[in-house]
Amino acid sequence: MMTKAKKKPRKRKPRIDDPYAEEQRQIKIKALKEKRQKIIDEVKLSLESRRRDKIILQNAFFDKESKLRRKTLRDSKKEGSEKIMLEIREDLSKIIETGIKCVYTSVIIPEKIKYDGRSILSIKGVKYRLKNNLHIVGWGKEAVTMSSAFERIVGKQLRKGWMVVPRKSIFMMWSFPEAFPPLNSRITYIEAGTDGNPDEKSVRATRQIINYVKKLKKRDLLIVMLSQEIDDLLCCPRDTITLRDKLRVLTRLNKAEATPEEINIVRNKLSAIRGGDLARFAYPARIVILITSNVSDKPMTHLLGGPCIYDPKAEKALEILTKYKLIDRVPLSIKELVEETVPWIMAADKQLDADKNYKFVREFVIACNADAMECMAMESYKLGLFPIKLNSTCFGDIQEFAREYVKMTSLMILAVEGKINKLEMWQEMRDSPICPLTDEKVNEIFPAKDKWGLGLCLLLGGRPTVNLCPTPGRGGPNQELALYFSLYWYLRTQQYPILRGYTVWFLGGSSYGKDGNSDAVGAFGYQSLSTDIYPEYDKAFRSFQNAYATWWKLNEERRINSKIVEAQIKMKELEITKNRYADILPGRALANNNTNLLFLSINDEDELLELKTGNYYTFTNVGDLHIIRIVRFQCNCDSICHGHVEKVCTDSECLVFQTLSAETRAKFQYCCRLGLRKN
């Protein structure tokens, strides 16, 4: 038997050391190690930042809970007029919280979007057939919870999704367990934007979405979710320009005091996603846009960047830059781009209707102020108040808001008193800059005594504009509006004594859960809110003057140094107290945009509205919600029921007695408890 000969081992070639190659190899290894370490450091830094944010959030939650418990204990000891005011606050808070909660995306998405579990998706009554052809993209803070709620409905029908959201949005979702995405979610969430400005991450994320939608076919259905304030997220400059150059041009336009419409036209021209470009890239797929709006219940996506709104991108941008003398001050790449005056024409641009809208695009407003007001009206009914829905889209200056609200309240009272008729009310309100009323609306809302109930509840909403001082303090539009309303209502009652027989309260709150830069949702306002501060300031001012006079007299008489020092210390303490009162005088607080300090300093912070949940904000922004509560002396019992608070009114002619059930009357104890005693 033959044995195989053993193979001789191959001789390895002698290794020739190349110093240059070895040096290059070591440089590459070092660069890779540095890159790896940099990524590790960034991850550690991000985790540490999130851990600190979580601790801050938990501490704030515990502080809020303990504060709420202390308030509950304090409120349980209130009696008389304080108890009545407490009940008014609770009722108004309940109404506005109901409105805010009903527009939570986790609540309103299942109400307006239905899926039969097989193949039919219904959006506000419009049906779409699904067959593993559903895709979703979106931008904005509301898109976080909107998309997760939507995915719960459609389940595995969703193939893929991309959401570009503000930084810390994903972390804050832990405050909303019901809105957290499924563990097997098919949606990718990307946090982008820095300090309200777009960054490279915004651009990369948007380019990724563009590349994805380019692959869609005619059978596909693309859901686009948009919310407010997405300029820092919906950003993708054209290939020939840089993000830095684009932002520089927009900044110069802003400094030149160009209008928002003009800035949007230039922004669209420089963008590869705005002005209908998303629709152009996604065609021939069908597109459905879902919007949360704080402007109107009608689609207005041109205010949200218009990624699916047709824009020819012609010569308008060039005209605007020429108008503000910026055309020669922009980079050459941007100048060449805006000088392209030939309109964009792609396959999608041939699918336009008579109104220049894409035929394959549908828009739906999923949540708006009007939805919140509907729920607020139902809650008002439950509390015995007669709701009147006036306008959900008020817009204007904060002082104009207050003046028109006071004027409207006065007209309602004069109408009930029979001092004016419908024609006179219409003539007064038809040209209102804040809330103009048509003759049909006046006929609908004109108050009648048989519909009064426990009082009227005027429901409004919108976006008041605040003029900020150079160094604004803490506050928000709702807190300023509550204070302005209190001041103007006090002046109106001094002018018209007939109004003093009515108890009028105002409450304004932000649907977002944070009013301005404060932690409060909003604030209450009523006649004596602002005027009660002045006597306290006068008292502190007189005490300071007396202490100053005493100190000066001791100096003049050259008394013992110890007495002079004591007098000086007392004078300085009283001066500090005086200055504290001066800082919360309504005029100064409004001038310094520091109304939050005022509300924190009065009535144990009771005049501030806070949500009774642990969340800082609601992930839903449909604007501000406003309530004006008007209550008069309700019955004809000549104050008999005011004699004993615990006694239920039995006056059969009382309007409250006639309009409310026995259970509701028993709850309110006596029908006039929220009214004023007859003179």
XYZ file of C-alpha atoms in Angstrom:
679
model
C 0.000 0.000 0.000
C 1.443 3.230 -1.178
C 1.585 6.167 1.163
C 1.106 9.713 -0.009
C 4.144 11.855 0.106
C 3.898 14.684 2.546
C 3.598 18.109 0.986
C 6.405 20.390 1.719
C 5.281 23.557 3.487
C 5.271 26.618 1.319
C 7.989 29.011 1.966
C 6.632 32.332 2.989
C 7.958 35.284 1.174
C 10.112 37.381 3.353
C 8.174 40.395 4.585
C 9.553 43.609 3.309
C 8.914 46.398 5.752
C 7.818 49.549 4.002
C 8.111 52.403 6.518
C 5.779 54.654 4.534
C 3.025 52.006 4.204
C 3.326 51.151 7.881
C 3.038 54.810 8.779
C -0.091 55.188 6.646
C -1.596 52.055 8.194
C -1.000 53.382 11.695
C -2.557 56.723 10.736
C -5.693 54.936 9.469
C -5.912 52.809 12.623
C -5.517 55.900 14.779
C -8.198 57.755 12.795
C -10.610 54.824 13.160
C -9.952 54.633 16.893
C -10.512 58.378 17.253
C -13.740 58.152 15.253
C -14.898 55.217 17.370
C -14.050 57.062 20.582
C -15.816 60.187 19.325
C -18.991 58.196 18.661
C -18.744 56.566 22.104
C -18.294 59.983 23.745
C -21.280 61.403 21.827
C -23.464 58.476 22.888
C -22.334 58.827 26.510
C -22.998 62.565 26.401
C -26.436 62.003 24.898
C -27.315 59.354 27.493
C -26.089 61.578 30.316
C -28.110 64.502 28.966
C -31.229 62.337 28.720
C -30.647 61.028 32.244
C -30.429 64.599 33.587
C -33.549 65.585 31.654
C -35.384 62.599 33.087
C -34.376 63.529 36.629
C -35.469 67.140 36.056
C -38.791 65.948 34.647
C -39.360 63.555 37.545
C -38.519 66.229 40.120
C -40.840 68.683 38.396
C -43.587 66.058 38.386
C -43.139 65.359 42.110
C -43.062 69.099 42.865
C -46.262 69.544 40.907
C -47.952 66.675 42.731
C -46.949 67.988 46.161
C -48.023 71.500 45.167
C -51.397 70.156 44.056
C -51.837 68.298 47.354
C -51.013 71.444 49.346
C -53.466 73.423 47.249
C -56.200 70.827 47.778
C -55.629 70.962 51.535
C -55.663 74.766 51.496
C -58.815 74.895 49.370
C -60.680 72.576 51.731
C -60.447 75.251 54.445
C -61.907 78.057 52.335
C -65.297 79.497 53.203
C -67.686 82.178 52.007
C -66.616 84.250 49.020
C -63.294 82.402 48.757
C -65.151 79.112 48.381
C -67.394 80.611 45.706
C -64.341 81.848 43.779
C -62.752 78.415 44.143
C -65.836 76.760 42.634
C -65.823 79.215 39.726
C -62.166 78.417 39.018
C -62.826 74.684 39.177
C -65.753 74.923 36.755
C -63.856 77.020 34.219
C -60.766 74.816 34.543
C -62.876 71.742 33.918
C -64.321 73.305 30.745
C -60.983 74.295 29.265
C -59.245 71.034 30.236
C -62.032 69.140 28.499
C -61.348 71.153 25.356
C -57.605 70.528 25.533
C -57.921 66.796 26.175
C -60.388 66.238 23.337
C -57.788 67.363 20.776
C -55.097 65.033 22.102
C -53.897 63.136 19.049
C -54.384 59.836 20.869
C -58.066 60.798 21.240
C -58.934 62.626 18.030
C -57.074 60.384 15.538
C -59.218 57.296 16.361
C -62.338 59.494 16.143
C -61.622 60.832 12.661
C -59.703 57.925 11.130
C -61.302 54.470 10.933
C -59.997 51.147 9.633
C -62.272 48.141 9.115
C -59.466 45.664 9.816
C -59.423 44.383 6.239
C -58.810 46.838 3.448
C -60.808 50.057 3.900
C -59.300 53.141 5.559
C -61.750 55.995 6.195
C -60.470 59.533 6.887
C -63.284 61.926 7.876
C -65.674 59.879 5.732
C -63.423 59.553 2.655
C -62.527 55.909 1.957
C -59.230 54.503 0.689
C -58.424 50.891 -0.201
C -55.342 49.416 1.453
C -53.314 46.489 0.188
C -49.887 46.686 1.767
C -49.449 50.028 0.020
C -49.505 52.529 2.905
C -46.577 54.860 3.653
C -46.261 57.774 6.065
C -43.973 60.798 6.448
C -44.268 63.887 8.623
C -42.693 66.895 10.295
C -43.390 68.638 13.611
C -43.976 67.997 17.298
C -47.592 66.864 16.800
C -46.362 64.314 14.251
C -44.823 62.308 17.111
C -48.094 61.223 18.692
C -50.179 61.540 15.507
C -48.072 58.919 13.757
C -48.041 56.497 16.691
C -51.827 56.767 17.074
C -52.234 56.262 13.316
C -49.980 53.188 13.340
C -52.077 51.622 16.100
C -55.111 51.910 13.838
C -53.684 50.526 10.576
C -51.225 48.033 12.087
C -49.292 45.933 9.566
C -50.841 47.726 6.607
C -48.180 50.379 7.153
C -45.055 49.508 5.200
C -42.670 52.265 6.243
C -42.661 55.704 7.842
C -40.363 58.650 8.605
C -41.025 61.395 11.157
C -38.764 64.425 11.612
C -39.444 65.858 15.065
C -37.928 68.527 17.372
C -35.156 67.511 19.734
C -36.221 65.889 23.028
C -39.625 65.008 21.537
C -39.003 61.264 21.721
C -37.850 61.537 25.320
C -40.934 63.587 26.236
C -43.168 60.870 24.774
C -42.606 58.913 27.987
C -45.044 61.388 29.554
C -47.716 59.970 27.244
C -47.721 56.167 27.629
C -50.920 55.932 25.574
C -49.214 57.712 22.662
C -45.912 55.815 22.701
C -45.268 53.916 19.434
C -45.491 50.102 19.358
C -42.298 48.196 20.077
C -42.370 46.780 16.541
C -43.052 50.188 15.012
C -42.274 50.616 11.324
C -41.814 54.356 11.739
C -38.351 55.883 12.071
C -38.230 58.979 14.300
C -35.464 61.492 13.640
C -34.789 64.394 16.004
C -33.473 67.475 14.214
C -33.286 71.264 14.371
C -31.196 73.415 16.713
C -32.588 76.393 18.630
C -35.420 76.857 16.148
C -33.147 76.724 13.091
C -32.606 73.874 10.621
C -29.350 71.939 10.811
C -27.587 69.351 8.704
C -29.579 66.594 10.366
C -32.820 68.233 9.178
C -31.426 68.287 5.643
C -30.240 64.652 5.742
C -33.558 63.423 7.121
C -35.580 65.311 4.514
C -33.338 64.075 1.677
C -33.858 60.539 2.959
C -37.626 61.053 2.763
C -37.357 62.493 -0.767
C -35.334 59.485 -1.954
C -37.922 57.169 -0.401
C -41.030 58.781 -1.940
C -39.412 58.846 -5.390
C -39.801 55.045 -5.464
C -43.574 55.074 -4.848
C -45.931 53.736 -7.517
C -49.457 54.572 -8.627
C -50.984 51.983 -6.279
C -49.292 53.492 -3.204
C -50.937 55.810 -0.656
C -48.700 58.365 1.079
C -49.866 59.964 4.341
C -48.184 63.309 5.080
C -48.520 64.682 8.629
C -47.826 68.380 9.194
C -48.046 70.587 12.279
C -47.153 74.135 13.250
C -43.690 75.715 13.327
C -41.759 73.243 11.184
C -39.383 75.652 9.427
C -36.463 74.113 11.338
C -37.478 70.572 10.320
C -38.902 70.821 6.784
C -35.662 71.923 5.177
C -33.769 70.681 2.143
C -31.879 73.243 0.027
C -31.513 72.669 -3.706
C -28.406 70.733 -4.710
C -26.604 73.808 -6.028
C -26.726 75.792 -2.765
C -25.708 75.200 0.847
C -27.812 75.380 3.978
C -25.619 78.158 5.332
C -26.162 80.356 2.256
C -29.908 79.734 2.319
C -30.229 80.693 5.992
C -28.123 83.799 5.428
C -30.471 85.016 2.660
C -33.576 84.400 4.791
C -31.971 86.234 7.732
C -31.244 89.255 5.544
C -34.828 89.260 4.283
C -36.049 89.158 7.859
C -33.831 92.095 8.828
C -35.106 93.993 5.775
C -38.617 93.570 7.268
C -39.961 91.453 4.427
C -43.440 90.028 5.022
C -43.848 86.355 6.029
C -45.440 85.672 2.628
C -42.428 87.127 0.799
C -39.993 85.144 2.938
C -41.962 81.957 2.214
C -41.829 82.612 -1.550
C -38.029 82.913 -1.445
C -37.746 79.908 0.889
C -39.822 77.799 -1.506
C -37.661 78.831 -4.459
C -34.499 77.724 -2.653
C -36.042 74.486 -1.347
C -36.165 71.007 -2.848
C -39.143 69.943 -0.695
C -41.393 72.999 -0.330
C -43.710 74.582 -2.871
C -45.167 71.272 -4.056
C -41.871 69.436 -4.548
C -42.831 66.559 -2.239
C -45.953 65.960 -4.354
C -43.880 66.171 -7.550
C -41.448 63.520 -6.296
C -44.165 61.208 -4.890
C -46.323 61.252 -8.047
C -48.050 59.058 -9.266
C -48.797 57.894 -5.697
C -51.922 59.297 -4.042
C -51.235 61.731 -1.196
C -53.306 62.487 1.909
C -52.241 65.416 4.101
C -53.243 65.414 7.789
C -52.918 68.763 9.577
C -53.291 70.136 13.084
C -54.185 73.797 12.690
C -54.310 76.755 15.057
C -55.662 78.987 12.301
C -58.781 77.432 10.827
C -60.706 74.215 10.345
C -60.043 74.563 6.603
C -56.815 73.232 5.044
C -54.110 75.907 4.890
C -50.968 73.906 4.207
C -49.318 76.867 2.460
C -48.733 78.110 6.019
C -46.904 74.866 6.811
C -44.343 75.047 4.019
C -46.676 73.746 1.316
C -44.738 70.564 0.392
C -47.785 69.385 -1.561
C -49.183 72.767 -2.695
C -48.488 73.757 -6.293
C -46.004 76.595 -6.713
C -44.532 77.322 -10.166
C -41.410 78.802 -8.519
C -41.105 81.399 -11.265
C -39.873 85.005 -11.071
C -41.446 86.097 -7.761
C -38.360 85.282 -5.672
C -36.185 87.394 -7.980
C -38.626 90.307 -7.690
C -38.571 90.122 -3.883
C -34.768 90.063 -3.615
C -34.597 92.955 -6.079
C -37.232 94.877 -4.114
C -35.145 94.721 -0.927
C -31.868 95.356 -2.831
C -30.418 91.981 -1.876
C -29.921 90.441 -5.310
C -26.305 91.658 -5.516
C -25.561 90.695 -1.912
C -26.369 86.986 -2.149
C -23.939 84.199 -3.135
C -23.566 83.517 -6.853
C -25.182 80.066 -6.586
C -28.347 81.559 -5.087
C -28.397 84.407 -7.593
C -28.228 81.930 -10.478
C -31.022 79.877 -8.927
C -33.485 82.748 -8.409
C -32.753 84.051 -11.910
C -34.209 80.805 -13.299
C -37.644 82.242 -14.062
C -38.916 79.292 -16.099
C -41.608 77.466 -14.038
C -40.924 73.922 -12.902
C -42.775 71.425 -15.077
C -42.800 67.773 -14.057
C -45.283 64.973 -14.649
C -47.236 65.941 -11.521
C -47.723 69.500 -12.795
C -49.966 68.152 -15.553
C -52.380 66.902 -12.872
C -53.782 70.287 -11.808
C -57.432 71.223 -11.431
C -59.036 74.588 -12.196
C -57.885 75.974 -8.815
C -54.257 74.988 -9.450
C -54.352 72.162 -6.905
C -52.958 68.690 -7.504
C -55.756 66.234 -8.292
C -54.002 63.370 -6.518
C -53.625 65.283 -3.212
C -56.313 65.510 -0.493
C -56.038 67.605 2.673
C -57.764 67.062 6.026
C -57.622 69.140 9.202
C -57.535 66.491 11.914
C -57.548 68.826 14.932
C -58.318 72.526 15.301
C -59.734 75.039 17.766
C -63.296 74.332 16.636
C -62.993 70.692 17.799
C -61.926 71.839 21.259
C -64.775 74.368 21.449
C -67.361 71.661 20.672
C -66.227 69.639 23.685
C -66.060 72.782 25.837
C -69.669 73.582 24.918
C -70.824 70.129 26.048
C -68.996 70.480 29.361
C -70.553 73.934 29.880
C -74.012 72.407 29.479
C -73.199 69.824 32.142
C -72.259 72.623 34.555
C -75.525 74.486 33.960
C -74.032 77.253 31.813
C -75.436 78.139 28.398
C -72.534 78.002 25.886
C -72.257 80.447 22.988
C -69.596 79.558 20.406
C -68.492 82.849 18.894
C -65.274 82.448 16.918
C -62.439 79.923 16.956
C -60.122 81.889 14.653
C -59.666 85.261 16.365
C -56.441 86.995 15.420
C -54.899 90.330 16.383
C -53.062 92.351 19.004
C -53.425 91.310 22.644
C -54.941 94.641 23.710
C -57.429 94.528 20.843
C -58.437 91.064 22.043
C -59.124 92.378 25.549
C -61.038 95.456 24.361
C -63.227 93.472 21.970
C -63.881 90.736 24.548
C -64.977 93.354 27.092
C -67.134 95.075 24.483
C -68.764 91.782 23.512
C -69.453 90.902 27.146
C -71.053 94.300 27.713
C -73.283 93.864 24.655
C -74.442 90.449 25.886
C -75.447 91.918 29.240
C -77.184 94.914 27.652
C -79.064 92.545 25.340
C -80.342 90.473 28.264
C -81.341 93.647 30.097
C -83.320 94.727 27.027
C -81.192 97.826 26.471
C -80.223 96.902 22.888
C -81.762 94.804 20.122
C -80.246 92.429 17.565
C -79.719 95.150 14.979
C -77.777 97.319 17.416
C -75.604 94.378 18.486
C -74.858 93.535 14.859
C -73.957 97.150 14.079
C -71.512 97.161 16.994
C -69.844 93.835 16.155
C -69.933 93.556 12.359
C -66.644 95.447 11.924
C -64.863 94.031 14.967
C -61.133 93.564 14.207
C -61.041 90.451 16.395
C -64.435 88.765 16.231
C -66.682 90.169 13.476
C -70.230 88.816 13.614
C -72.644 88.373 10.729
C -76.368 89.041 11.108
C -76.994 85.261 11.031
C -74.522 84.757 13.877
C -76.149 87.544 15.925
C -79.556 85.890 15.471
C -78.036 82.603 16.615
C -76.270 83.893 19.730
C -78.579 86.715 20.845
C -79.162 85.852 24.523
C -82.633 85.221 25.883
C -83.721 85.014 29.509
C -85.275 81.584 29.074
C -81.899 80.188 27.908
C -79.810 81.750 30.626
C -79.476 78.786 32.989
C -76.818 79.504 35.602
C -75.234 81.967 33.207
C -73.677 82.444 29.794
C -70.401 80.893 28.719
C -68.837 82.653 25.723
C -66.364 80.379 23.935
C -63.640 81.810 21.712
C -60.201 80.910 20.460
C -57.371 82.092 18.280
C -53.857 83.485 18.344
C -53.285 86.825 20.098
C -50.105 88.684 19.159
C -47.846 89.983 21.944
C -45.406 92.855 21.428
C -42.267 91.961 23.380
C -40.077 94.518 25.138
C -36.245 94.376 24.705
C -35.816 92.255 27.864
C -39.080 90.357 28.403
C -39.769 88.520 31.644
C -41.808 85.356 32.105
C -45.356 85.121 30.907
C -47.525 84.341 27.933
C -50.364 85.686 25.784
C -53.095 84.140 27.935
C -51.728 85.629 31.149
C -51.421 89.050 29.528
C -54.919 88.760 28.064
C -56.375 87.829 31.475
C -54.757 90.893 33.056
C -55.786 93.244 30.242
C -59.337 91.879 30.398
C -59.467 92.519 34.162
C -58.300 96.120 33.707
C -60.671 96.923 30.857
C -63.624 95.226 32.537
C -63.049 97.240 35.720
C -63.024 100.470 33.683
C -66.176 99.407 31.844
C -68.054 98.701 35.097
C -67.076 102.138 36.370
C -68.454 103.639 33.187
C -71.707 101.616 33.113
C -73.082 100.816 36.604
C -75.611 98.353 35.151
C -72.725 95.925 34.560
C -71.900 95.751 38.275
C -74.846 93.452 38.886
C -73.065 90.672 36.981
C -70.184 88.417 37.883
C -67.866 88.169 34.875
C -64.825 85.888 34.737
C -62.303 85.245 31.994
C -60.068 82.208 31.511
C -57.510 81.782 28.754
C -55.402 78.677 28.234
C -52.961 77.287 25.690
C -53.909 74.011 24.037
C -50.178 73.230 23.981
C -50.093 73.101 27.784
C -47.563 75.934 28.202
C -48.371 79.620 27.949
C -45.417 81.485 26.482
C -42.183 80.833 28.388
C -43.920 80.018 31.685
C -44.962 76.662 33.129
C -48.609 77.696 33.478
C -51.303 76.843 30.938
C -53.040 80.210 31.300
C -54.696 82.512 33.826
C -58.008 83.779 35.223
C -59.226 87.351 35.051
C -62.045 89.250 36.777
C -62.968 92.776 37.834
C -61.041 93.110 41.098
C -57.981 91.073 40.074
C -55.934 94.066 38.952
C -57.347 96.739 41.265
C -56.671 94.848 44.508
C -52.911 95.188 43.987
C -52.821 99.000 44.123
C -53.978 99.390 47.782
C -51.293 96.934 48.888
C -48.664 98.883 46.964
C -49.882 102.178 48.481
C -49.646 100.657 51.956
C -46.080 99.431 51.310
C -45.125 102.792 49.785
C -46.435 104.753 52.801
C -44.631 102.415 55.210
C -41.401 102.981 53.297
C -41.921 106.762 53.325
C -42.505 106.744 57.088
C -39.394 104.609 57.664
C -37.360 106.887 55.406
C -38.623 109.984 57.273
C -37.732 108.378 60.621
C -34.234 107.496 59.423
C -33.704 111.002 58.021
C -34.920 112.608 61.251
C -32.523 110.503 63.332
C -29.672 111.537 61.034
C -30.623 115.194 61.366
C -30.817 114.966 65.161
C -27.591 112.964 65.254
C -28.962 110.361 67.582
C -27.200 107.200 68.746
C -25.627 105.252 65.897
C -27.387 102.004 66.862
C -30.823 103.621 66.431
C -29.780 105.083 63.082
C -28.562 101.662 61.920
C -31.814 99.987 63.060
C -33.862 102.624 61.252
C -31.752 102.205 58.125
C -32.164 98.402 58.151
C -35.925 98.744 58.570
C -36.060 101.317 55.770
C -34.160 99.009 53.380
C -36.420 96.057 54.223
C -39.504 98.169 53.521
C -37.909 99.443 50.305
C -37.447 95.860 49.115
C -41.100 95.138 49.939
C -42.191 98.287 48.105
C -40.162 97.323 45.030
C -41.671 93.846 45.037
C -45.160 95.329 44.968
C -44.042 97.798 42.296
C -42.839 94.929 40.078
C -46.292 93.342 40.106
C -48.273 96.483 39.426
C -50.356 95.615 36.334
C -48.923 98.425 34.217
C -45.310 97.470 34.906
C -45.945 93.724 34.583
C -47.539 94.245 31.160
C -44.850 96.667 29.976
C -42.114 94.185 30.953
C -44.004 91.102 29.677
C -43.649 89.761 33.215
C -47.232 88.807 34.019
C -46.249 85.401 35.362
C -44.543 87.105 38.333
C -47.765 88.969 39.088
C -49.907 85.824 39.062
C -47.340 83.923 41.141
C -47.462 86.687 43.764
C -51.217 86.938 44.366
C -53.861 84.667 45.895
C -51.468 81.748 46.519
C -51.047 81.305 42.736
C -54.727 80.382 42.460
C -55.216 82.630 39.423
C -52.828 80.521 37.321
C -54.268 77.623 35.349
C -52.354 74.350 35.388
C -53.275 71.009 33.879
C -54.064 68.400 36.486
C -51.750 65.909 34.805
C -48.019 65.335 35.074
C -47.327 66.485 31.533
C -45.556 69.703 30.688
C -47.179 69.993 27.300
C -49.772 68.159 25.273
C -48.088 67.484 21.901
C -51.098 69.268 20.368
C -51.197 72.937 19.412
C -54.477 74.246 18.018
C -54.053 77.759 19.397
C -55.424 79.363 22.559
C -58.836 78.711 24.118
C -60.797 81.473 25.864
C -63.864 81.433 28.122
C -65.932 84.389 29.327
C -68.409 83.439 32.030
C -71.314 85.851 32.669
C -73.578 85.225 35.669
C -76.337 87.466 37.014
C -78.646 87.348 40.021
C -80.649 84.364 38.890
C -83.964 84.160 40.677
C -86.897 86.273 41.838
C -86.703 85.334 45.514
C -85.396 88.757 46.622
C -82.230 87.344 48.207
C -84.103 84.881 50.465
C -81.823 82.056 49.357
C -78.759 84.076 50.345
C -79.748 83.974 53.979
C -78.599 80.387 54.478
C -75.958 79.042 52.151
C -76.839 75.418 52.765
C -80.520 75.899 51.990
C -81.686 74.913 48.497
C -83.765 77.587 46.749
C -87.416 76.573 46.287
C -88.601 79.562 44.273
C -90.695 77.992 41.483
C -90.389 81.128 39.333
C -86.601 81.050 39.420
C -85.157 80.551 35.920
C -82.540 78.162 37.255
C -85.258 76.198 39.028
C -87.104 75.873 35.706
C -84.150 74.985 33.461
C -82.114 72.607 35.643
C -82.890 69.167 36.981
C -83.360 68.515 40.691
C -79.979 66.744 40.879
C -78.156 69.724 39.376
C -79.970 72.163 41.676
C -78.986 70.087 44.673
C -75.385 70.086 43.513
C -75.347 73.878 43.331
C -77.015 74.152 46.771
C -78.803 77.375 45.960
C -79.405 78.940 42.595
C -77.749 82.287 43.295
C -74.504 80.995 44.760
C -72.528 82.284 41.776
C -74.414 85.552 41.448
C -74.313 88.865 43.302
C -76.680 89.919 46.068
C -79.353 92.358 44.968
C -78.821 95.952 46.088
